C-alpha atoms as one frame of an Amber mdcrd trajectory, in Angstrom:
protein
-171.180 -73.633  28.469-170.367 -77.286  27.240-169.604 -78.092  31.025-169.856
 -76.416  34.476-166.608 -75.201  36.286-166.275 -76.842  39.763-167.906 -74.945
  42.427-164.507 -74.827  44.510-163.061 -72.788  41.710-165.321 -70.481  41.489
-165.546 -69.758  45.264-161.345 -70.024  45.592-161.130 -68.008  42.341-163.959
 -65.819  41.553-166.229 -65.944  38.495-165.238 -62.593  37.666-161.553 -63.482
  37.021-162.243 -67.243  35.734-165.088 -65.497  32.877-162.138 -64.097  30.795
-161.033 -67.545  30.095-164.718 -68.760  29.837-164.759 -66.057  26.989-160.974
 -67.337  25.630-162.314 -70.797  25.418-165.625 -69.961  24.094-167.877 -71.078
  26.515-166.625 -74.291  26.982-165.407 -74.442  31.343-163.457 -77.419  30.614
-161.419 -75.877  28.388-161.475 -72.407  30.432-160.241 -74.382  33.343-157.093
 -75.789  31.565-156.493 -72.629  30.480-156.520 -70.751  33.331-153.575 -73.583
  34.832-151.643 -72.890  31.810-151.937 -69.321  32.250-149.998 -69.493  35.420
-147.661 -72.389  34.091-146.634 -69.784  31.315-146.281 -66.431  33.319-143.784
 -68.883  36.033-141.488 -69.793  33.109-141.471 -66.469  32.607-140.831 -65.366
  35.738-136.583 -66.004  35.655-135.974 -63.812  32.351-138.040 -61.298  33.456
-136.381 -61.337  36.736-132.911 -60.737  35.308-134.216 -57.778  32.719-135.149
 -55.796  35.836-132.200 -56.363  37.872-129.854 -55.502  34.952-131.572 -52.771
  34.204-131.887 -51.077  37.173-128.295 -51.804  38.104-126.461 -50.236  34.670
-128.825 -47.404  34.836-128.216 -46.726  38.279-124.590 -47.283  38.333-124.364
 -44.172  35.068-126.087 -41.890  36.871-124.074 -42.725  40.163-121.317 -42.064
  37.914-122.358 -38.955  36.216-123.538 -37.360  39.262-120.789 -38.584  41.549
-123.090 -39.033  44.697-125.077 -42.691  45.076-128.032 -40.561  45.535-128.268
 -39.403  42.264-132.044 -38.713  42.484-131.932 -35.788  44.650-130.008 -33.706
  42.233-131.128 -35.097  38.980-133.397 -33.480  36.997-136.223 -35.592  36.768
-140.156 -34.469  36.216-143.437 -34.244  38.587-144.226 -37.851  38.107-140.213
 -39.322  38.712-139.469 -37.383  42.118-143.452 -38.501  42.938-142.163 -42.276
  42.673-139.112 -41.328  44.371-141.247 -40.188  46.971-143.235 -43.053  47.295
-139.904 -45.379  47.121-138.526 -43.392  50.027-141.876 -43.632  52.536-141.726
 -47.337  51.454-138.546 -47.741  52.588-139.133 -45.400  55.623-141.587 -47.879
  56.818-139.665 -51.156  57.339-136.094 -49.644  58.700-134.878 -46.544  60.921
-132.293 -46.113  57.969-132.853 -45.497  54.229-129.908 -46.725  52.363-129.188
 -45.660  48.676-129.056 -49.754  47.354-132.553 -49.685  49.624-134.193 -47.070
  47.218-132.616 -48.752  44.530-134.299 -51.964  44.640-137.572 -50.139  45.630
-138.185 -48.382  42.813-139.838 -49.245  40.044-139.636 -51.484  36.801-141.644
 -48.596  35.428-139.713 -45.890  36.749-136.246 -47.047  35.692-137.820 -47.536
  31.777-139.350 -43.867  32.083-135.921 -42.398  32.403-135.818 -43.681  28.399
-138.876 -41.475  27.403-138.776 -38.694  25.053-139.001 -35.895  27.992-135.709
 -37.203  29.715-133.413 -37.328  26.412-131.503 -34.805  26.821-131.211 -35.009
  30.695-130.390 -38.278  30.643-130.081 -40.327  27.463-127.532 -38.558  25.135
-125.435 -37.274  28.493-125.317 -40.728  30.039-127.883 -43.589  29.987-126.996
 -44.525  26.760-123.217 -45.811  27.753-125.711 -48.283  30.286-126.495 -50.427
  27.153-123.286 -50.938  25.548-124.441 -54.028  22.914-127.088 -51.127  21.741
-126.827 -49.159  18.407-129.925 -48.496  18.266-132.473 -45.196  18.885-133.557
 -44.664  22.083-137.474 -44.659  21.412-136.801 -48.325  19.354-135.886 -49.169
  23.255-137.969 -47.457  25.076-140.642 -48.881  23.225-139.552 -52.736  23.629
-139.365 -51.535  27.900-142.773 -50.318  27.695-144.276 -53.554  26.410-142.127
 -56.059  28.969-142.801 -53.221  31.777-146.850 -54.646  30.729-145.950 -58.191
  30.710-143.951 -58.108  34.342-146.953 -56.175  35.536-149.381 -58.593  34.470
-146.971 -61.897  35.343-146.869 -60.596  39.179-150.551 -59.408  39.167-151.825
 -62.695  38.490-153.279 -61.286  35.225-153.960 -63.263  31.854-151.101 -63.019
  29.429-152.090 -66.100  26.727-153.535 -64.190  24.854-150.304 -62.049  24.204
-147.978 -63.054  21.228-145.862 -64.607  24.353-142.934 -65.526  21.909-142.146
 -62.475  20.664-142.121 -61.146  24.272-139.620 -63.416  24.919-137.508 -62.897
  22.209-137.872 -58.890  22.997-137.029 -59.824  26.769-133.189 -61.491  25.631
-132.844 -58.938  22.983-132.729 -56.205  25.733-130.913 -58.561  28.203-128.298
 -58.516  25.366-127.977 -54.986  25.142-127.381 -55.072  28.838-124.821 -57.901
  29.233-124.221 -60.833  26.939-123.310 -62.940  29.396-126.347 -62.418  31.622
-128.317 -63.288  28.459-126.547 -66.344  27.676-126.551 -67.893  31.141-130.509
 -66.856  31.731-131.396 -68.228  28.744-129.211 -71.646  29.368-131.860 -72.000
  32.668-134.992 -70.753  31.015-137.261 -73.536  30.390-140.071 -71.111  28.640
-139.727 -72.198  25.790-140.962 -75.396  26.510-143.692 -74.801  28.520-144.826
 -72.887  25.253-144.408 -75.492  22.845-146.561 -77.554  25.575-149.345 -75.352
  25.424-151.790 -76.992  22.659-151.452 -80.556  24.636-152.053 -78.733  27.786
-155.173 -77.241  26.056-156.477 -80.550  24.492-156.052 -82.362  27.839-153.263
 -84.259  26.600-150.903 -82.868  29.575-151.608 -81.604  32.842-149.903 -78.255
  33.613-147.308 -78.249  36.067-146.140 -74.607  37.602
């Protein structure tokens, strides 16, 4: 290595986490070390956008199956498979364990990013897509793999934001461009005022002074 990381970040952070950027930077710890603060600058300013993606999501495909099924609870009658009524499951004894009294809104928030995109795979079209989900994304002409597909991919990136993982080495620009595209499909005007706040793009166009030592990250 052209320099030695401090020994306070390797204690507070672990070698095993900090040698991916070691390897990103080729060897050099300086660099590494800038890195790994833009790494977390970059997954904050993306933070907001994703935020909003789950919310609306959740909340239009919720509300169609509330309305299809005509019961808030729409879960215990709907046809989903093994692995859907397992996260069910587990959103219910997560819920069970912090109140007497499990609400439906309470289940709805504690499900999952990933569960709410499954209900777009190819096993739940018929159940779900062509009957109802697909009034939940009324800006979207589109086929419903084409979205599942783009939900898959941001269902990776949220994962790896909130798990403290490395996303720089991700084409992060097209993410974010596939983040507002969905957003849209959702609500326009979600997208528009999101995207009036979202200061990612920025923090991207910093990243090469960040890396040269030009700027110090800021998250």
């Amino acid at each position: 290595m052209t320099h030695r990381l401090p020994a306070w970040m390797l204690r507070d952070l672990s070698l095993p986490r900090l040698r991916r950027y070691i390897r990103a930077a080729q060897g050099d710890a300086r660099a590494a070390q800038r890195l790994y603060w833009w790494n977390i600058e970059v997954a904050a300013a993306l933070v907001g956008s994703l935020h909003c993606l789950e919310l609306a999501l959740r909340n239009a495909l919720h509300g169609a199956l509330v309305r299809h099924h005509g019961r808030p609870d729409w879960w215990t009658v709907a046809p989903l498979n093994a692995r859907g009524r397992r996260l069910v499951d587990d959103a219910r004894r997560a819920c069970g364990r912090r109140r007497q009294r499990t609400t439906p809104d309470d289940m709805v928030a504690e499900l999952t990013f990933g569960f709410w995109t499954s209900l777009l795979s190819s096993g739940y079209d018929r159940a779900f897509w062509v009957p109802v989900l697909h009034v939940a994304f009324p800006h979207y002409r589109g086929r419903r793999d084409h979205l599942y597909n783009d939900l898959t991919s941001l269902v990776l990136l949220r994962n790896r934001v909130m798990h403290h993982e490395p996303v720089h080495h991700r084409h992060l620009a097209a993410d974010h461009d596939t983040i507002y595209r969905v957003l849209g499909y959702l609500s326009l005007e979600l997208a528009e005022e999101a995207r009036a706040m979202d200061r990612f793009p920025t923090v991207l166009a910093g990243r090469a002074d960040v890396l040269d030592g030009a700027r110090a990250p800021q998250f």
